[in-house]
GROMACS .gro file of C-alpha atoms in nm:
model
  191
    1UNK     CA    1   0.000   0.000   0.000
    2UNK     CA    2   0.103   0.339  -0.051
    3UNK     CA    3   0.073   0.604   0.161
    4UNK     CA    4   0.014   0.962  -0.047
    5UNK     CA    5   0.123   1.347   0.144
    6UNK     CA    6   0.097   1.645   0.040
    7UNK     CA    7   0.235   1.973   0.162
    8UNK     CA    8   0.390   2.269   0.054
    9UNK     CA    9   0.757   2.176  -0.006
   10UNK     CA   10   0.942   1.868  -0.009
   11UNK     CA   11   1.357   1.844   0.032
   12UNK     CA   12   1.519   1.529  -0.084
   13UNK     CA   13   1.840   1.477   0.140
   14UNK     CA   14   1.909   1.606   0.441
   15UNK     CA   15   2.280   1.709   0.349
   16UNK     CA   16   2.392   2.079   0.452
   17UNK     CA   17   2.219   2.201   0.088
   18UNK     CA   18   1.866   2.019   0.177
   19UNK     CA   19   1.916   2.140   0.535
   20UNK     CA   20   1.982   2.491   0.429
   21UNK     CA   21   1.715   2.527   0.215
   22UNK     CA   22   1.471   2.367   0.446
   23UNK     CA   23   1.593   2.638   0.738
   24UNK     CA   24   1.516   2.939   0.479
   25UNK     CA   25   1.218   2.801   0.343
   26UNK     CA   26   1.083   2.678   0.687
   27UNK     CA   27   1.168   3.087   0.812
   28UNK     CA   28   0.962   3.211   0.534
   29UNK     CA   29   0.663   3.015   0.629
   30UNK     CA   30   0.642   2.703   0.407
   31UNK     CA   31   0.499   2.418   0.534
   32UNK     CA   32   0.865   2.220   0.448
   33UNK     CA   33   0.944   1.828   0.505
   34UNK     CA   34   1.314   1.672   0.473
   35UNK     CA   35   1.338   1.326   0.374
   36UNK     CA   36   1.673   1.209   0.465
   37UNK     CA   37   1.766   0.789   0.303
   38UNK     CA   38   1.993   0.753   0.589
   39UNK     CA   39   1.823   0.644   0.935
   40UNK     CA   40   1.982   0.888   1.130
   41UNK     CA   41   2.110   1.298   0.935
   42UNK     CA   42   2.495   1.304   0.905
   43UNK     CA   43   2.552   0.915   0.871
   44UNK     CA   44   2.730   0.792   0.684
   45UNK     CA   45   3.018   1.054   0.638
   46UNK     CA   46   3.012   1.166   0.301
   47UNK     CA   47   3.303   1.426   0.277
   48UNK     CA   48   3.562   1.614   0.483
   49UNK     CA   49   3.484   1.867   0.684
   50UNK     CA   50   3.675   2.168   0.631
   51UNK     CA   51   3.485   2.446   0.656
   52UNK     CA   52   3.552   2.864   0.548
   53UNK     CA   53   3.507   3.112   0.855
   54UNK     CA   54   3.331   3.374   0.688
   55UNK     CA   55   3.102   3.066   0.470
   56UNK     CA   56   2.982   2.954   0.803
   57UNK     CA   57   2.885   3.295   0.906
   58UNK     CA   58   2.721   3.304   0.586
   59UNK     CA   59   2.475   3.046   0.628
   60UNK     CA   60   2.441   3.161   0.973
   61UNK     CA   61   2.607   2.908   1.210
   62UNK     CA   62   2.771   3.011   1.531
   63UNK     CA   63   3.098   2.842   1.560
   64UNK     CA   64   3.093   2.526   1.836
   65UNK     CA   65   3.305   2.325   2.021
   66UNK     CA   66   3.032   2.008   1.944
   67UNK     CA   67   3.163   2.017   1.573
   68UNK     CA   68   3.476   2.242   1.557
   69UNK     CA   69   3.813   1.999   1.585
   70UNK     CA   70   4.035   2.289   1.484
   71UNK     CA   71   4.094   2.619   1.358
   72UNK     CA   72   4.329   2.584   1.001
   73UNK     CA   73   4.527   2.948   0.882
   74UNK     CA   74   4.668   2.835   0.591
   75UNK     CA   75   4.711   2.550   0.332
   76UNK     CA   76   4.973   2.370   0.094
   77UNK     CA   77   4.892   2.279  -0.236
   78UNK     CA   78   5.171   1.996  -0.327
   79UNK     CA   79   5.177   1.904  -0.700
   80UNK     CA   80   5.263   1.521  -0.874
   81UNK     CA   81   5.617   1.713  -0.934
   82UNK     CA   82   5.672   1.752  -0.601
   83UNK     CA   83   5.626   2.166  -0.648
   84UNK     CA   84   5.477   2.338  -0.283
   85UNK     CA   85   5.260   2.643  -0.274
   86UNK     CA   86   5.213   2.766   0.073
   87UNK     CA   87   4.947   3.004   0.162
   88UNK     CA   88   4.932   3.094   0.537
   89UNK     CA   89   4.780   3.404   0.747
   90UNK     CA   90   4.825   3.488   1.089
   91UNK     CA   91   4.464   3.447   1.166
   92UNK     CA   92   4.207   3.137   1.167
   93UNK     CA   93   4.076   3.119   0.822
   94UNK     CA   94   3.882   2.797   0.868
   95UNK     CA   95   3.733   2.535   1.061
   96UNK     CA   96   3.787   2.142   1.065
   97UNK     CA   97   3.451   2.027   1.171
   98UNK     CA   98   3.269   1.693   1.275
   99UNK     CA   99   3.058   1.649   0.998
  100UNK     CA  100   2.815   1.452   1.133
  101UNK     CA  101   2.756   1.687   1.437
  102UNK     CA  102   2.777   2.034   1.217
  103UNK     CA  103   2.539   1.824   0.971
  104UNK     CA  104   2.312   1.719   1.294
  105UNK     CA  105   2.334   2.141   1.405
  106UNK     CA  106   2.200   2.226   1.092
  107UNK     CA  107   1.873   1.996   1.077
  108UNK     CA  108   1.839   2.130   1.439
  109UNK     CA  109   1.831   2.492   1.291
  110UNK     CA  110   1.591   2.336   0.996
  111UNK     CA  111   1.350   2.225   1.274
  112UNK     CA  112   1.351   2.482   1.529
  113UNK     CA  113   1.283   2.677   1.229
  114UNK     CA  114   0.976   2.463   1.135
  115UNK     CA  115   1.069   2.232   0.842
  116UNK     CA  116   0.989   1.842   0.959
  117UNK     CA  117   1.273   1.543   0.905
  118UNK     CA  118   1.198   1.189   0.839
  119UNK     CA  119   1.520   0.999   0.840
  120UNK     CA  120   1.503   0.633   0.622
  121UNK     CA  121   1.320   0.735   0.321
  122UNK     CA  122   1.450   0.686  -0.014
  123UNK     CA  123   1.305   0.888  -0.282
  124UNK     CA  124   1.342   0.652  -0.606
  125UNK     CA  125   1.209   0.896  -0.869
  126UNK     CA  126   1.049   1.213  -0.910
  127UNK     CA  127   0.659   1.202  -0.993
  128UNK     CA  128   0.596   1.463  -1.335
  129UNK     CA  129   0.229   1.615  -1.441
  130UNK     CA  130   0.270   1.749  -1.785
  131UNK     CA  131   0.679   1.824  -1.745
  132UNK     CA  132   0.639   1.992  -1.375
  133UNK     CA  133   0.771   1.830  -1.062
  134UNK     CA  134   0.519   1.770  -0.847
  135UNK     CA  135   0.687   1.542  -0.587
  136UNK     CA  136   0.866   1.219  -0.539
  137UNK     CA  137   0.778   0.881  -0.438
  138UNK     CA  138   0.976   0.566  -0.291
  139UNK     CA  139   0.938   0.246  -0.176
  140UNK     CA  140   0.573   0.239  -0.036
  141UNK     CA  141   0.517   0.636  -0.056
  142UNK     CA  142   0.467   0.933  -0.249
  143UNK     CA  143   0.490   1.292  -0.150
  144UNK     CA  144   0.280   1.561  -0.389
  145UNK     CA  145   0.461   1.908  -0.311
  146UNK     CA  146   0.440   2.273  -0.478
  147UNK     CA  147   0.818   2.291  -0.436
  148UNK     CA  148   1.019   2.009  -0.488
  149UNK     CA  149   1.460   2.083  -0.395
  150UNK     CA  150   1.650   1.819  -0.538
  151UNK     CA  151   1.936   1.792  -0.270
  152UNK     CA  152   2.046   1.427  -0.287
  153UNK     CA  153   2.412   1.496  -0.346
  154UNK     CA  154   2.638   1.285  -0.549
  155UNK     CA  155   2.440   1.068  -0.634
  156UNK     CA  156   2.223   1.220  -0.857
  157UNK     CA  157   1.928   0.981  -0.937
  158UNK     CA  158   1.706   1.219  -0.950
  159UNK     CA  159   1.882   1.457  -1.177
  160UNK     CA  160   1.987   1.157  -1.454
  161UNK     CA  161   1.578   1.154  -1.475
  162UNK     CA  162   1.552   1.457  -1.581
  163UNK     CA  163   1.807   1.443  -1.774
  164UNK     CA  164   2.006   1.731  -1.621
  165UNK     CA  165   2.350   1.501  -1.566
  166UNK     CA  166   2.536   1.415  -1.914
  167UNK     CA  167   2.783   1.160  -1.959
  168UNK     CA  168   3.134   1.342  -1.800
  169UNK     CA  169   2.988   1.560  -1.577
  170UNK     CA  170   3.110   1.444  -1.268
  171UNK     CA  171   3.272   1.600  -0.922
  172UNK     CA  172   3.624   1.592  -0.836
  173UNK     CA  173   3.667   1.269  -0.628
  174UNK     CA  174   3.911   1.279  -0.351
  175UNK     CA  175   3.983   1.072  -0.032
  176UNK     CA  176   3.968   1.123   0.327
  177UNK     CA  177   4.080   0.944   0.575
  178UNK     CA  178   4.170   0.970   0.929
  179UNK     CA  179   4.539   0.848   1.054
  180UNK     CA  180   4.738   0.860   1.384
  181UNK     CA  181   5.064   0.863   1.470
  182UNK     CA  182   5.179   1.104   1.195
  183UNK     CA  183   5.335   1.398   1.258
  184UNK     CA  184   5.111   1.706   1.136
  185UNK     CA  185   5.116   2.096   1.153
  186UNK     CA  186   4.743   2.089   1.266
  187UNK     CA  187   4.677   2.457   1.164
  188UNK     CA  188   4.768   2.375   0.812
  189UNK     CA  189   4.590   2.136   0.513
  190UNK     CA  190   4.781   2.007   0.282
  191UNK     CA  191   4.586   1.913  -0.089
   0.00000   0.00000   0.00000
């Protein structure tokens, strides 16, 4: 059986984009509801967590000890050739962060600014009236929404179906990964 919502505005993915836009829409009235696939918002960890000063006082976060690990001033880029670029300032120019917990402050924001999370639903595909999203629907539900935010990250599913992702478009992959026992200059990041 399938159950059928409706409301004003629906946000697929409760990354910091879906969480975002939930907050703003959410402050400006809407009626907004997060589905997240994940059972619980900033599991698994998707990407590092190095985070701008003035971005986070952009989006209007207040710094916090429960998801700042450091402060960072400067960075070295070190090419295949073995050629270093150093940039460095003498003050803080961004955070390391827990990205689970900075992920988990945001849908508190989203909420205590009205928008509703439900965690462990997957949207499968996008539900189209005469080229118009109207909603999405998953594995035993649908949701009918006005506004419809795309926020799934990486993934993409949704996008492919409308045919917004072409064959090479991609995002610069990377790896992160934590390590002990190596000797680092903790105010630096090294790419």
């Amino acid at each position: 059986m399938t159950t059928l919502e409706r409301g004003e505005a629906l946000v697929i993915g409760g990354g910091p984009a879906g969480l975002l836009a939930a907050r703003e829409m959410a402050k400006r009235g809407f009626k907004v509801t997060v589905i997240e696939e994940h059972p619980e918002i900033g599991e698994p960890n998707h990407c590092a967590g190095l985070l701008s000063i003035e971005g986070l006082k952009r989006i209007g976060v207040e710094p916090s000890p429960n998801f700042i690990h450091n402060r960072v001033k400067g960075g070295r880029v070190i090419s295949p050739g073995g050629i270093i670029i150093e940039l460095k300032d003498t003050r803080d120019r961004a955070y390391v962060v827990d990205r689970a917990a900075f992920d988990r402050r945001l849908a508190e924001q989203a909420m205590e600014a009205g928008a509703e999370i439900r965690e462990g639903l997957r949207a499968r595909e996008l539900i189209l009236k005469e080229g118009k999203v109207e909603g999405a629907r998953g594995r035993g539900w649908e949701f009918m929404a006005e506004v419809t935010i795309d926020a799934e990250g990486g993934v993409r599913t949704l996008a492919r179906q409308l045919g917004l992702v072409r064959a090479g478009d991609g995002a610069l992959t990377g790896v992160n990964v934590e390590v002990s026992g190596v000797d680092v200059e903790p105010e630096m990041v090294e790419v």
